Each structure stands twice: as structure tokens, then as C-alpha cells.
Amino acid sequence: MKIIAIGRNYVEHAKELNNQVPEKPVFFIKPETALLQKNKAFYHPEFSNDIHYEAEIFVKINKLGKYIDEQFAHKYYDQIGIGIDFTARDLQSEQKAKGLPWEVAKAFDHSAPISPLVDLKQFSNIQDIHFTLDINGKRVQNGHTADMLFSVDKIIAYVSQFITLKIGDLIFTGTPSGVGKVNIGDRLTASIEGQNLLDFEVK
Ligand code: ZN
């Protein structure tokens, strides 16, 4: 499986990092080794002094697809979750300054902690979901999927022109504003519609 992650999909987040609002979805890939599950602790890597949290809603692909039409994209997922797109912001800034790819800052081991999956049936509309991230009990991100620049279905239609989506692939849909640094000892708790689904420590 692979993780496809969308950058700059919330205007306020693009602005907080002084990035332009994109005309097309910006995406990158995290490998399977990025996954961290079952609320296991995240061990802060030594190669970065500025690991940022980015809380994101993700969808799980349930059907093989290529060139998926936007109007049929909703048939390709029926479960979602909340995850963290950990980003070595210091390394990413170096790469961005040189116009180089971001993988060194985005694709490292355990850079994608994920919650268990929840049935999309619980919600009326994928583009009407509220999600949050608390660090040590303090709310740091407060997102709503209505604020995405590119909807989940638009993302699937766009990405599947280039890459075949396979069963089990995850699509991280971008983070709202409020990103920041994590420190050893922090506890991250993320929720979807008030349901705490992800809860782990940084060690
Ligand atoms: Zn992200």
C-alpha cells in the first residue's frame, strides 16, 4: 500500500507557511513504512530539530481504480480516519529553497500515525466533517472538511490520472492551519466529530 498526501489543501494553512494557494492539487507519497498504528509512541528522529504535526482526515481506497471520474470517485472509499502527516519542517525548508523533492522531510519511518477506521456511513457528507488535534490537552488545530480547496472526489479524480489507486491505499487530504513543532513528552489526541480516535505520545 501507499499513502498519497495532499499539500496546501486549506487556504489558511497555505498562508501560514507563506505558500501560494495551488491551482491543482499538490501531492506527495509516503511509503508503507511511514505508518504508525495502534496509538504506539512516535520516537522523535534525530535528523530534525523541527518536526511539525499536521492533523489530516484520510480516506481508505476500497477498489482498484485509474482515471476515476469525479462523479464516481465516492464509490472508491467508504471508511475514513484521522492521521498525522509528520513533517521535518527544517529539512523541508532546505529542500523547498533548492527546488528539490520533499520526501526526506515527509516520507520517513513512522511519519504517518493513523487512527482506526470509521465507517463513512456515520456521517452525512465527507465534506461536512469537523476534526481537531489537541496537544497536552490544548486545542491546536480545529478543521472542517468544507474548507478543503480540493474535495476528496476531486483529489481522487486528479491523482488517479497519474497513479493507479489500489485497495488499502490511504489518501491524506491536507491539514488546516495551526501546525507547529512537537516535543519529546507531548501527547497528541485527534478527534473526528468529537470522537477521540488517535491518542499517542512523542518519545
Ligand atoms: Zn500534510
mmCIF file of C-alpha atoms and ligand atoms in Angstrom:
data_model
loop_
_atom_site.group_PDB
_atom_site.id
_atom_site.type_symbol
_atom_site.label_atom_id
_atom_site.label_comp_id
_atom_site.label_asym_id
_atom_site.label_seq_id
_atom_site.Cartn_x
_atom_site.Cartn_y
_atom_site.Cartn_z
ATOM 1 C CA MET A 1 0.000 0.000 0.000
ATOM 2 C CA LYS A 2 0.964 3.617 -0.317
ATOM 3 C CA ILE A 3 -0.087 6.869 1.246
ATOM 4 C CA ILE A 4 -0.871 9.745 -1.066
ATOM 5 C CA ALA A 5 -0.846 13.045 0.786
ATOM 6 C CA ILE A 6 -2.149 16.382 -0.399
ATOM 7 C CA GLY A 7 -0.280 19.591 0.418
ATOM 8 C CA ARG A 8 -1.770 23.073 0.745
ATOM 9 C CA ASN A 9 -5.405 21.957 0.635
ATOM 10 C CA TYR A 10 -6.570 24.504 3.215
ATOM 11 C CA VAL A 11 -6.090 28.179 2.364
ATOM 12 C CA GLU A 12 -5.278 29.310 5.920
ATOM 13 C CA HIS A 13 -2.565 26.648 6.217
ATOM 14 C CA ALA A 14 -1.003 27.569 2.853
ATOM 15 C CA LYS A 15 -0.866 31.169 4.070
ATOM 16 C CA GLU A 16 0.704 30.345 7.446
ATOM 17 C CA LEU A 17 3.668 28.752 5.626
ATOM 18 C CA ASN A 18 3.800 31.591 3.070
ATOM 19 C CA ASN A 19 2.888 29.214 0.251
ATOM 20 C CA GLN A 20 0.804 30.102 -2.772
ATOM 21 C CA VAL A 21 -2.672 28.638 -2.988
ATOM 22 C CA PRO A 22 -2.316 25.948 -5.681
ATOM 23 C CA GLU A 23 -4.350 25.750 -8.895
ATOM 24 C CA LYS A 24 -4.093 21.951 -8.991
ATOM 25 C CA PRO A 25 -3.781 19.526 -6.066
ATOM 26 C CA VAL A 26 -0.188 19.186 -4.821
ATOM 27 C CA PHE A 27 0.587 15.630 -3.789
ATOM 28 C CA PHE A 28 3.436 13.506 -2.496
ATOM 29 C CA ILE A 29 3.792 9.894 -1.389
ATOM 30 C CA LYS A 30 4.655 8.275 1.885
ATOM 31 C CA PRO A 31 5.632 4.596 1.794
ATOM 32 C CA GLU A 32 4.069 1.827 3.868
ATOM 33 C CA THR A 33 6.956 2.106 6.348
ATOM 34 C CA ALA A 34 5.612 5.563 7.312
ATOM 35 C CA LEU A 35 2.604 4.007 9.039
ATOM 36 C CA LEU A 36 2.334 4.035 12.830
ATOM 37 C CA GLN A 37 -0.745 2.341 14.265
ATOM 38 C CA LYS A 38 -2.467 1.269 17.498
ATOM 39 C CA ASN A 39 -1.559 4.531 19.283
ATOM 40 C CA LYS A 40 2.070 3.456 19.529
ATOM 41 C CA ALA A 41 4.525 6.130 20.634
ATOM 42 C CA PHE A 42 6.284 8.219 17.987
ATOM 43 C CA TYR A 43 10.031 8.324 18.581
ATOM 44 C CA HIS A 44 11.376 11.742 17.679
ATOM 45 C CA PRO A 45 14.017 11.233 14.973
ATOM 46 C CA GLU A 46 17.481 12.684 15.458
ATOM 47 C CA PHE A 47 17.803 14.131 11.955
ATOM 48 C CA SER A 48 15.426 17.027 12.637
ATOM 49 C CA ASN A 49 15.014 19.723 15.270
ATOM 50 C CA ASP A 50 11.660 20.844 13.947
ATOM 51 C CA ILE A 51 9.192 18.000 13.474
ATOM 52 C CA HIS A 52 5.756 19.507 12.837
ATOM 53 C CA TYR A 53 2.369 17.882 13.392
ATOM 54 C CA GLU A 54 -0.266 18.171 10.651
ATOM 55 C CA ALA A 55 -3.614 16.580 11.547
ATOM 56 C CA GLU A 56 -5.447 15.319 8.468
ATOM 57 C CA ILE A 57 -8.571 13.379 7.559
ATOM 58 C CA PHE A 58 -7.704 10.377 5.403
ATOM 59 C CA VAL A 59 -9.802 8.028 3.283
ATOM 60 C CA LYS A 60 -9.056 4.370 2.580
ATOM 61 C CA ILE A 61 -9.371 3.234 -1.030
ATOM 62 C CA ASN A 62 -11.609 0.144 -1.315
ATOM 63 C CA LYS A 63 -11.476 -0.512 -5.056
ATOM 64 C CA LEU A 64 -8.824 -0.590 -7.769
ATOM 65 C CA GLY A 65 -9.051 2.479 -9.968
ATOM 66 C CA LYS A 66 -7.345 4.516 -12.670
ATOM 67 C CA TYR A 67 -8.723 7.596 -14.461
ATOM 68 C CA ILE A 68 -11.558 7.763 -11.961
ATOM 69 C CA ASP A 69 -14.205 10.273 -12.908
ATOM 70 C CA GLU A 70 -15.000 12.797 -10.176
ATOM 71 C CA GLN A 71 -18.683 11.856 -10.224
ATOM 72 C CA PHE A 72 -17.842 8.214 -9.449
ATOM 73 C CA ALA A 73 -14.981 8.891 -7.018
ATOM 74 C CA HIS A 74 -17.235 8.467 -3.945
ATOM 75 C CA LYS A 75 -17.594 4.764 -4.851
ATOM 76 C CA TYR A 76 -13.872 4.242 -4.145
ATOM 77 C CA TYR A 77 -13.933 4.800 -0.361
ATOM 78 C CA ASP A 78 -16.303 4.077 2.499
ATOM 79 C CA GLN A 79 -14.043 4.414 5.538
ATOM 80 C CA ILE A 80 -12.099 7.359 6.905
ATOM 81 C CA GLY A 81 -9.788 8.118 9.789
ATOM 82 C CA ILE A 82 -7.589 10.839 11.210
ATOM 83 C CA GLY A 83 -3.821 10.807 10.905
ATOM 84 C CA ILE A 84 -0.773 12.978 11.417
ATOM 85 C CA ASP A 85 1.411 13.946 8.471
ATOM 86 C CA PHE A 86 4.619 14.437 10.470
ATOM 87 C CA THR A 87 6.925 16.793 8.600
ATOM 88 C CA ALA A 88 10.576 17.644 9.273
ATOM 89 C CA ARG A 89 9.988 21.332 8.598
ATOM 90 C CA ASP A 90 13.673 22.243 8.794
ATOM 91 C CA LEU A 91 14.593 19.655 6.142
ATOM 92 C CA GLN A 92 11.555 20.570 4.046
ATOM 93 C CA SER A 93 12.553 24.253 4.069
ATOM 94 C CA GLU A 94 16.033 23.347 2.807
ATOM 95 C CA GLN A 95 14.525 21.228 0.028
ATOM 96 C CA LYS A 96 11.997 23.886 -0.935
ATOM 97 C CA ALA A 97 14.703 26.562 -1.101
ATOM 98 C CA LYS A 98 16.622 24.399 -3.581
ATOM 99 C CA GLY A 99 13.547 23.293 -5.517
ATOM 100 C CA LEU A 100 14.172 19.670 -4.510
ATOM 101 C CA PRO A 101 11.643 16.933 -3.624
ATOM 102 C CA TRP A 102 10.194 16.743 -0.106
ATOM 103 C CA GLU A 103 10.460 13.027 0.618
ATOM 104 C CA VAL A 104 13.340 13.382 3.066
ATOM 105 C CA ALA A 105 11.060 15.613 5.166
ATOM 106 C CA LYS A 106 7.802 13.743 4.666
ATOM 107 C CA ALA A 107 8.307 10.034 3.973
ATOM 108 C CA PHE A 108 10.451 8.917 6.906
ATOM 109 C CA ASP A 109 9.589 5.930 9.131
ATOM 110 C CA HIS A 110 6.514 6.432 11.321
ATOM 111 C CA SER A 111 5.750 9.822 9.812
ATOM 112 C CA ALA A 112 2.107 8.781 9.411
ATOM 113 C CA PRO A 113 0.398 7.784 12.673
ATOM 114 C CA ILE A 114 -3.190 6.795 11.898
ATOM 115 C CA SER A 115 -6.375 6.168 13.867
ATOM 116 C CA PRO A 116 -8.573 3.117 13.423
ATOM 117 C CA LEU A 117 -11.002 3.409 10.507
ATOM 118 C CA VAL A 118 -14.563 4.586 10.946
ATOM 119 C CA ASP A 119 -17.445 3.960 8.565
ATOM 120 C CA LEU A 120 -18.295 6.939 6.432
ATOM 121 C CA LYS A 121 -21.954 5.976 6.924
ATOM 122 C CA GLN A 122 -21.713 7.642 10.351
ATOM 123 C CA PHE A 123 -21.507 10.996 8.620
ATOM 124 C CA SER A 124 -23.863 12.645 6.194
ATOM 125 C CA ASN A 125 -21.193 14.138 3.927
ATOM 126 C CA ILE A 126 -17.411 13.726 3.667
ATOM 127 C CA GLN A 127 -17.176 17.489 3.041
ATOM 128 C CA ASP A 128 -19.010 18.285 6.286
ATOM 129 C CA ILE A 129 -16.784 16.780 8.963
ATOM 130 C CA HIS A 130 -15.220 18.581 11.922
ATOM 131 C CA PHE A 131 -11.870 17.366 13.255
ATOM 132 C CA THR A 132 -9.427 18.509 15.916
ATOM 133 C CA LEU A 133 -5.953 17.991 17.310
ATOM 134 C CA ASP A 134 -5.047 18.596 20.943
ATOM 135 C CA ILE A 135 -1.509 18.626 22.306
ATOM 136 C CA ASN A 136 -1.218 18.004 26.037
ATOM 137 C CA GLY A 137 -4.922 18.819 26.330
ATOM 138 C CA LYS A 138 -4.694 22.133 24.483
ATOM 139 C CA ARG A 139 -6.513 22.535 21.157
ATOM 140 C CA VAL A 140 -4.030 23.390 18.384
ATOM 141 C CA GLN A 141 -5.936 22.503 15.205
ATOM 142 C CA ASN A 142 -9.614 22.835 14.507
ATOM 143 C CA GLY A 143 -10.529 21.805 10.977
ATOM 144 C CA HIS A 144 -13.608 21.357 8.855
ATOM 145 C CA THR A 145 -13.574 19.397 5.613
ATOM 146 C CA ALA A 146 -15.818 22.022 3.979
ATOM 147 C CA ASP A 147 -12.724 24.249 3.912
ATOM 148 C CA MET A 148 -10.729 21.961 1.586
ATOM 149 C CA LEU A 149 -9.638 23.674 -1.610
ATOM 150 C CA PHE A 150 -9.979 20.371 -3.496
ATOM 151 C CA SER A 151 -12.693 17.963 -2.339
ATOM 152 C CA VAL A 152 -11.892 14.295 -1.716
ATOM 153 C CA ASP A 153 -13.578 13.370 -5.009
ATOM 154 C CA LYS A 154 -11.592 15.988 -6.941
ATOM 155 C CA ILE A 155 -8.365 14.705 -5.354
ATOM 156 C CA ILE A 156 -9.160 11.098 -6.344
ATOM 157 C CA ALA A 157 -10.015 12.136 -9.904
ATOM 158 C CA TYR A 158 -6.815 14.156 -10.203
ATOM 159 C CA VAL A 159 -4.363 11.715 -8.610
ATOM 160 C CA SER A 160 -5.771 8.672 -10.441
ATOM 161 C CA GLN A 161 -4.830 10.225 -13.778
ATOM 162 C CA PHE A 162 -1.197 9.616 -12.808
ATOM 163 C CA ILE A 163 -1.241 6.785 -10.294
ATOM 164 C CA THR A 164 -3.380 3.658 -10.042
ATOM 165 C CA LEU A 165 -5.203 3.584 -6.733
ATOM 166 C CA LYS A 166 -5.193 0.180 -5.098
ATOM 167 C CA ILE A 167 -7.270 -1.350 -2.321
ATOM 168 C CA GLY A 168 -5.801 -0.293 1.010
ATOM 169 C CA ASP A 169 -4.133 2.882 -0.220
ATOM 170 C CA LEU A 170 -4.713 5.892 2.037
ATOM 171 C CA ILE A 171 -5.239 9.449 0.890
ATOM 172 C CA PHE A 172 -4.318 12.135 3.410
ATOM 173 C CA THR A 173 -6.381 15.187 2.486
ATOM 174 C CA GLY A 174 -4.312 18.079 3.842
ATOM 175 C CA THR A 175 -4.074 19.948 7.109
ATOM 176 C CA PRO A 176 -5.838 23.081 8.339
ATOM 177 C CA SER A 177 -3.916 25.956 9.934
ATOM 178 C CA GLY A 178 -2.302 25.699 13.355
ATOM 179 C CA VAL A 179 0.634 23.417 12.544
ATOM 180 C CA GLY A 180 3.629 23.505 14.891
ATOM 181 C CA LYS A 181 6.535 21.701 16.472
ATOM 182 C CA VAL A 182 6.241 18.584 18.599
ATOM 183 C CA ASN A 183 8.497 17.956 21.563
ATOM 184 C CA ILE A 184 9.503 14.803 23.382
ATOM 185 C CA GLY A 185 6.906 14.155 26.083
ATOM 186 C CA ASP A 186 3.987 15.639 24.112
ATOM 187 C CA ARG A 187 0.707 13.770 23.938
ATOM 188 C CA LEU A 188 -1.297 14.129 20.730
ATOM 189 C CA THR A 189 -5.038 13.471 20.692
ATOM 190 C CA ALA A 190 -7.048 13.772 17.480
ATOM 191 C CA SER A 191 -10.795 13.552 17.008
ATOM 192 C CA ILE A 192 -13.412 13.327 14.272
ATOM 193 C CA GLU A 193 -16.765 14.894 15.220
ATOM 194 C CA GLY A 194 -15.828 14.825 18.878
ATOM 195 C CA GLN A 195 -14.784 11.155 18.852
ATOM 196 C CA ASN A 196 -11.199 10.756 20.090
ATOM 197 C CA LEU A 197 -9.672 8.264 17.694
ATOM 198 C CA LEU A 198 -5.930 8.873 17.858
ATOM 199 C CA ASP A 199 -4.011 9.290 21.110
ATOM 200 C CA PHE A 200 -0.263 8.786 21.383
ATOM 201 C CA GLU A 201 2.953 10.161 22.879
ATOM 202 C CA VAL A 202 6.125 11.575 21.430
ATOM 203 C CA LYS A 203 9.160 9.875 22.981
HETATM 204 ZN ZN ZN B 1 0.159 17.473 5.257
#
